[in-house]
XYZ file of C-alpha atoms in Angstrom:
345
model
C 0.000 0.000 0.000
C 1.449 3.595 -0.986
C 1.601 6.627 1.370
C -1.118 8.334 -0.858
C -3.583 5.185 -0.638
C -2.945 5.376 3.580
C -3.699 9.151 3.517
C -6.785 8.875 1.958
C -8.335 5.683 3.972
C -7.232 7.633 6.637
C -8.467 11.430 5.445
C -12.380 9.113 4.339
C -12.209 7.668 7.943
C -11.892 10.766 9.611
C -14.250 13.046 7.851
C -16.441 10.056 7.959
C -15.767 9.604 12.070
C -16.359 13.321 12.694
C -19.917 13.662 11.061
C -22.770 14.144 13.389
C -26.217 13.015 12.443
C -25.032 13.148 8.891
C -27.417 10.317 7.252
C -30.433 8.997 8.292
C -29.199 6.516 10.869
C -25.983 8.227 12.511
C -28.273 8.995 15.352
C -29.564 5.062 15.850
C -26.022 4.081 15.814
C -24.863 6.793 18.159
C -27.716 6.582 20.693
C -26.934 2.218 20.355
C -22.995 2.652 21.399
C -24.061 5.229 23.909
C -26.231 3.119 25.417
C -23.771 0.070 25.431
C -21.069 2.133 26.749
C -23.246 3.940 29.791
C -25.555 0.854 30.832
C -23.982 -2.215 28.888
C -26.997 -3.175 26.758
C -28.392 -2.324 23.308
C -31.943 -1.348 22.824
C -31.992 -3.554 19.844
C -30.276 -6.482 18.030
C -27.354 -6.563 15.605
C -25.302 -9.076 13.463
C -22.892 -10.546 15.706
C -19.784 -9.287 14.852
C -20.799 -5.931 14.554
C -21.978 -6.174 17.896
C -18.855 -7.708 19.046
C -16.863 -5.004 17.574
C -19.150 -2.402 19.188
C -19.452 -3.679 22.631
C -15.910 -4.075 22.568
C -15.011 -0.594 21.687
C -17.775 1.257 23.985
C -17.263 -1.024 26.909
C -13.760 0.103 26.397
C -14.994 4.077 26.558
C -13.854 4.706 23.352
C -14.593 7.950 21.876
C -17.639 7.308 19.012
C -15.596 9.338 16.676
C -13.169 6.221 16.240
C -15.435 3.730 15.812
C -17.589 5.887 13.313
C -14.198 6.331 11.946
C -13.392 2.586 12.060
C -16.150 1.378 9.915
C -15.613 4.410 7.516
C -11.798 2.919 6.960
C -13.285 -1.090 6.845
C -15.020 -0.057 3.885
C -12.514 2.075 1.977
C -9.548 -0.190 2.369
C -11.546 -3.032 0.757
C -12.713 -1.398 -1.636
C -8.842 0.106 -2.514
C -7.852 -3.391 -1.720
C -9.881 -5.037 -4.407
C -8.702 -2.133 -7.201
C -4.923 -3.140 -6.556
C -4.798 -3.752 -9.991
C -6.365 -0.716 -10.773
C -4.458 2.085 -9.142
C -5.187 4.233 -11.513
C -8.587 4.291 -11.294
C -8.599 5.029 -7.047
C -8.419 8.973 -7.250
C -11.526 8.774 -9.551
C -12.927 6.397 -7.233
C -12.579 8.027 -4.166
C -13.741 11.487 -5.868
C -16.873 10.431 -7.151
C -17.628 8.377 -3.483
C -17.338 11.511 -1.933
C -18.609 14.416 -4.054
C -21.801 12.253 -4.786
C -24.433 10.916 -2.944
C -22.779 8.067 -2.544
C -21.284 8.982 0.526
C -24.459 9.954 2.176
C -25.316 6.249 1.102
C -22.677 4.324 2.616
C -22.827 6.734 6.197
C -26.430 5.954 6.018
C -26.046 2.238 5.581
C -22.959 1.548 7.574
C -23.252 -2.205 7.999
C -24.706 -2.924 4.480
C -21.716 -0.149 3.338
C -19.413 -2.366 4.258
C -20.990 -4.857 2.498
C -21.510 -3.260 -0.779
C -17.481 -1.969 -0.737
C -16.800 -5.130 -0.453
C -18.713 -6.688 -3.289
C -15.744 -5.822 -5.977
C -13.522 -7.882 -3.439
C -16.123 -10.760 -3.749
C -16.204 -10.646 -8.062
C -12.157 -10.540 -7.678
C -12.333 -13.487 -5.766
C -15.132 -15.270 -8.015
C -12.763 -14.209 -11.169
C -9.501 -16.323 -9.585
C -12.022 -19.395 -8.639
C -10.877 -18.804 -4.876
C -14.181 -20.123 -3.435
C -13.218 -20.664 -0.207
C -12.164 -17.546 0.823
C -15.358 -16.058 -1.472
C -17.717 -18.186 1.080
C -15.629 -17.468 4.188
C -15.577 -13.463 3.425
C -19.675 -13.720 2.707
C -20.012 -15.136 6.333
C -18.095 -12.698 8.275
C -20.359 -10.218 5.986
C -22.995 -11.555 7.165
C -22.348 -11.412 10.603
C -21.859 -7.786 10.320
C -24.475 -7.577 8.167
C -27.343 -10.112 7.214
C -28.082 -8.888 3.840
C -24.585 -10.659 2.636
C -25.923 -14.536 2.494
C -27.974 -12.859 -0.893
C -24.216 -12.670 -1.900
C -23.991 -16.241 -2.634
C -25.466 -15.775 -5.901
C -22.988 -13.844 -7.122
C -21.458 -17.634 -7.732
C -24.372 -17.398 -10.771
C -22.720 -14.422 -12.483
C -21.551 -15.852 -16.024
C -19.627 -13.631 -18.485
C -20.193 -15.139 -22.088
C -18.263 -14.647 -25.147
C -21.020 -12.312 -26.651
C -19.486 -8.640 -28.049
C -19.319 -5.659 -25.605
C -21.823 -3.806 -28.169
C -24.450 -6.374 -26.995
C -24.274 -6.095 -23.395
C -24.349 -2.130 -24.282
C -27.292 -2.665 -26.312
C -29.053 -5.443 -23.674
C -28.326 -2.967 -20.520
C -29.234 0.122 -21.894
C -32.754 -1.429 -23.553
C -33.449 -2.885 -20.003
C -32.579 -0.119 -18.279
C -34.896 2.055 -20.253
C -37.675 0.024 -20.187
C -36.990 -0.110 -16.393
C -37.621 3.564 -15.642
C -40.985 3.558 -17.775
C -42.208 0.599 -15.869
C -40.481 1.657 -12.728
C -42.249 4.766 -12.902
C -46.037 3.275 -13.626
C -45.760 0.541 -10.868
C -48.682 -1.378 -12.373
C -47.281 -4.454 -11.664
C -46.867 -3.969 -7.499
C -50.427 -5.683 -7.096
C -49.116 -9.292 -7.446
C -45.939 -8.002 -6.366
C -46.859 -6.917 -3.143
C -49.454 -10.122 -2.787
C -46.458 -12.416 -3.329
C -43.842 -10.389 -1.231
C -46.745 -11.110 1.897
C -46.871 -14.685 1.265
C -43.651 -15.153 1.658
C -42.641 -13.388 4.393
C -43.396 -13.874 7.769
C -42.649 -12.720 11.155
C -40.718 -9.885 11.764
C -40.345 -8.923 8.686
C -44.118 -8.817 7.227
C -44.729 -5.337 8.045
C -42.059 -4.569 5.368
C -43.520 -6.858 2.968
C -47.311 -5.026 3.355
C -45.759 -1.453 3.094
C -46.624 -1.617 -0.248
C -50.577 -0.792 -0.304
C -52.170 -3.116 -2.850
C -54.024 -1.415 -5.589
C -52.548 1.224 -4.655
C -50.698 2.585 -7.837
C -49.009 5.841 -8.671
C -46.541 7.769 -10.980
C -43.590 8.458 -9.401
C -43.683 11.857 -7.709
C -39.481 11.842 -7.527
C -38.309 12.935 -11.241
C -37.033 15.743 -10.114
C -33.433 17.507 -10.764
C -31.761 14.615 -8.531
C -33.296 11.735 -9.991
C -33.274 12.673 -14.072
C -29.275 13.678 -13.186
C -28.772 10.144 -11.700
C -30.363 8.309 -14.243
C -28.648 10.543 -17.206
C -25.182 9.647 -15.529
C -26.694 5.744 -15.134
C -27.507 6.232 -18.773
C -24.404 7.497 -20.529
C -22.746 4.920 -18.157
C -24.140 2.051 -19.948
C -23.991 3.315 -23.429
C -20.386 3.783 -22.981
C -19.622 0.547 -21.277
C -18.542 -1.008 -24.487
C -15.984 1.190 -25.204
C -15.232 0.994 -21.600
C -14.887 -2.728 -21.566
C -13.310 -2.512 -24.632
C -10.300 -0.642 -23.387
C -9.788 -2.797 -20.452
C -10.384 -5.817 -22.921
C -10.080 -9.314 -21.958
C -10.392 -8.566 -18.342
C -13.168 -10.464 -16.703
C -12.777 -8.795 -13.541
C -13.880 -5.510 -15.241
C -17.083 -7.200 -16.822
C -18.076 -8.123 -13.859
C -17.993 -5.021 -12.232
C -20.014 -3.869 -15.287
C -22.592 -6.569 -15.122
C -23.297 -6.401 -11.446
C -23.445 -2.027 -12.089
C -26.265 -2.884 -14.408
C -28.183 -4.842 -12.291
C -28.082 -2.070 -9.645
C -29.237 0.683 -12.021
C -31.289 -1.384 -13.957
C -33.122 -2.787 -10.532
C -33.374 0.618 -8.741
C -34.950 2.143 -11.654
C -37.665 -0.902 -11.680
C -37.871 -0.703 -7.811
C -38.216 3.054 -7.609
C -41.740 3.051 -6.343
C -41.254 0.511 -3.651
C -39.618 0.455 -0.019
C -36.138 0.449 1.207
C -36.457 -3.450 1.657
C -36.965 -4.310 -1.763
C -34.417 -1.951 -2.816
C -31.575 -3.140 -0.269
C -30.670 -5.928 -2.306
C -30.293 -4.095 -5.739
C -27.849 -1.181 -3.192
C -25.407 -4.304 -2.728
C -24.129 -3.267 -6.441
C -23.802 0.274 -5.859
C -19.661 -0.027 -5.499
C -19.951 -1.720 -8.706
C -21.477 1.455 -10.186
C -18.959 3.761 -8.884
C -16.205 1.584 -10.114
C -17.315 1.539 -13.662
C -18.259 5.302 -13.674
C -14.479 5.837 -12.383
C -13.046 3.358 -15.212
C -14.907 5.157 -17.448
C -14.085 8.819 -17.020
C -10.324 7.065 -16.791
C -11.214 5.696 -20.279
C -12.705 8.865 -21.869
C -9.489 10.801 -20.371
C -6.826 8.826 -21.899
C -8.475 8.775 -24.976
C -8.474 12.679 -25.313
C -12.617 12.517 -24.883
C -12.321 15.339 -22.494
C -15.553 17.173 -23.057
C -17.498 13.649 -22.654
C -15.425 13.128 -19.361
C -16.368 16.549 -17.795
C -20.211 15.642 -18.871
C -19.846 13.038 -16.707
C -18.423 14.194 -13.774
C -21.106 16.976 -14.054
C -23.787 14.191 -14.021
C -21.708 12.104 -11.300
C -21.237 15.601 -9.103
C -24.438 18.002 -9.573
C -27.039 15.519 -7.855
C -25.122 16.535 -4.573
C -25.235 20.134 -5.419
C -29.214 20.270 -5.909
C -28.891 17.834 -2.883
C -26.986 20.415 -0.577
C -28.913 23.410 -2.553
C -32.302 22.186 -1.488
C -31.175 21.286 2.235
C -29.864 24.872 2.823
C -32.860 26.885 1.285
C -35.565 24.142 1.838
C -34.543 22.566 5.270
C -36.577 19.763 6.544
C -36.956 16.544 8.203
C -36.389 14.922 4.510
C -33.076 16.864 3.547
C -31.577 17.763 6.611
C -29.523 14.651 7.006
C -27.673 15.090 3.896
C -25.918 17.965 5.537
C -22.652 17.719 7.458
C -22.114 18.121 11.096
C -19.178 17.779 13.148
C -19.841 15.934 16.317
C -17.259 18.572 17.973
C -19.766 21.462 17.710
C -22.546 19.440 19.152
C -21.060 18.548 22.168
């Protein structure tokens, strides 16, 4: 590992460590190894090594800023870890992880972040047929978070002789249809019907959040949403040349098939809850890595106004994010902003 890969786990893991109430969930988390570390119990359950990890740290009376920071690092140095062979692509990487709203994502998520920055680690594994340690590293994943056993089918991936032009051509057709149907959920009736026969317990009330019959155009193409999609879009259409100019590396169409099933499945699932769209999050990483390779792509090959379109794409959904937070505040948006836990203390 270089000096400049170090600096920057450690420059993520301490901006990410110092937030306060930045995403959704920062305050579950906090209040969780608060309450471990001042009365030694949780006020709910957790995978068991993330549990471990957190009793251990706040029975210790460790300062939440290092254990924020902790899990912040976890996920980063995977994540660099699996692009060893990639170095080139990290600084794009890292930049569009933190100027986007992928950052809020993965601060949000925590758990499932580390999860999802670990999924490139997973397809590297799958691509040297090192099962073992592919099944071993899906276990402790699961134990920190349980969404990771749906990681198993990554094992079904296949990557077929077929031209680069036709995955382009596939993705982008799916995709497209996707948002149309996405956005007239027509189809959520037997959807929903299905999703509350087979679950049970617990987790019902997630299944039935979806009202049956009760269908709607989505009310979220707005500025943020038509950006992400046009960056998801020009994505895909240039994943040929992409693939093309890190040819005959089956690593790299991997990433790209497992990006398309996350924009292609969040644009389907768009009118449904956060538990039918957790899965499809898993290949977020995935995303970001193929964005990265291909700005990388359109910069060595002197496409430099096509680069900067998509960096504008990649950035400005964090702009109108931050925009609307400052001039709009409320319960919704608020989270998106950044806090240092210093000032609140």
């Amino acid at each position: 590992m270089t000096w400049e890969v170090a600096l920057s786990i450690l420059l993520f893991a301490a901006v990410a460590g110092a937030r306060y109430h930045t995403g959704y969930d920062h305050a579950m988390y906090l209040h969780q190894y608060v309450s471990y570390e001042k009365y030694g119990f949780f006020t709910r359950d957790f995978e068991p090594l993330f549990m471990w990890v957190t009793q251990l740290m706040a029975s210790a009376h460790i300062h939440y800023f290092f254990y924020f920071a902790l899990w912040a690092a976890i996920e980063i140095a995977v994540l660099y870890y699996a692009l060893n062979d990639y170095k080139q692509l990290i600084p794009w990487v890292a930049s569009f992880l933190v100027l986007s709203p992928i950052f809020l994502h993965l601060m949000n998520t925590m758990r499932q972040g580390v999860v999802e920055c670990a999924l490139p680690l997973l397809l590297l594994l799958l691509r040297d047929k090192k099962y073992l340690k592919f099944a071993v590293l899906v276990v402790l994943l699961a134990m920190i978070h349980s969404t990771a056993v749906l990681l198993f089918g990554l094992c079904l991936l296949r990557i077929d002789a077929t031209s680069q032009t036709m995955f382009r051509n596939w993705s982008v057709a799916l995709f497209l249809i996707a948002v149309v149907v996405g956005a007239m959920p027509f189809w959520l009736d037997w959807f929903s019907r299905l999703a509350q026969k087979l679950l049970s317990g617990s987790m019902i009330h997630y299944g039935t959040e979806l009202s049956i019959n009760d269908h709607h155009f989505a009310a979220s193409f707005g500025p943020v949403r038509l950006l992400t999609l046009s960056c998801q879009l020009m994505v895909l259409w240039l994943s040929n040349q992409t693939l093309n100019f890190f040819k005959d590396n089956r690593l790299m169409r991997l990433l790209a098939l497992a990006a398309a099933i996350y924009v292609i499945g969040t644009a389907l699932m768009c009118n449904t809850t956060n538990f039918y769209q957790r899965p499809l999050e898993l290949f977020i990483v995935c995303f970001v890595v193929l964005t990265a390779a291909t700005t990388y792509f359109l910069l060595i090959t002197g496409k430099k106004i096509l680069a900067a379109i998509l960096i504008a794409l990649c950035v400005s959904p964090l702009v109108v994010t931050l925009v609307k937070a400052n001039f709009y505040p409320n319960a919704s948006n608020l989270p998106t902003l950044y806090h240092f836990f210093f000032a609140h203390n």
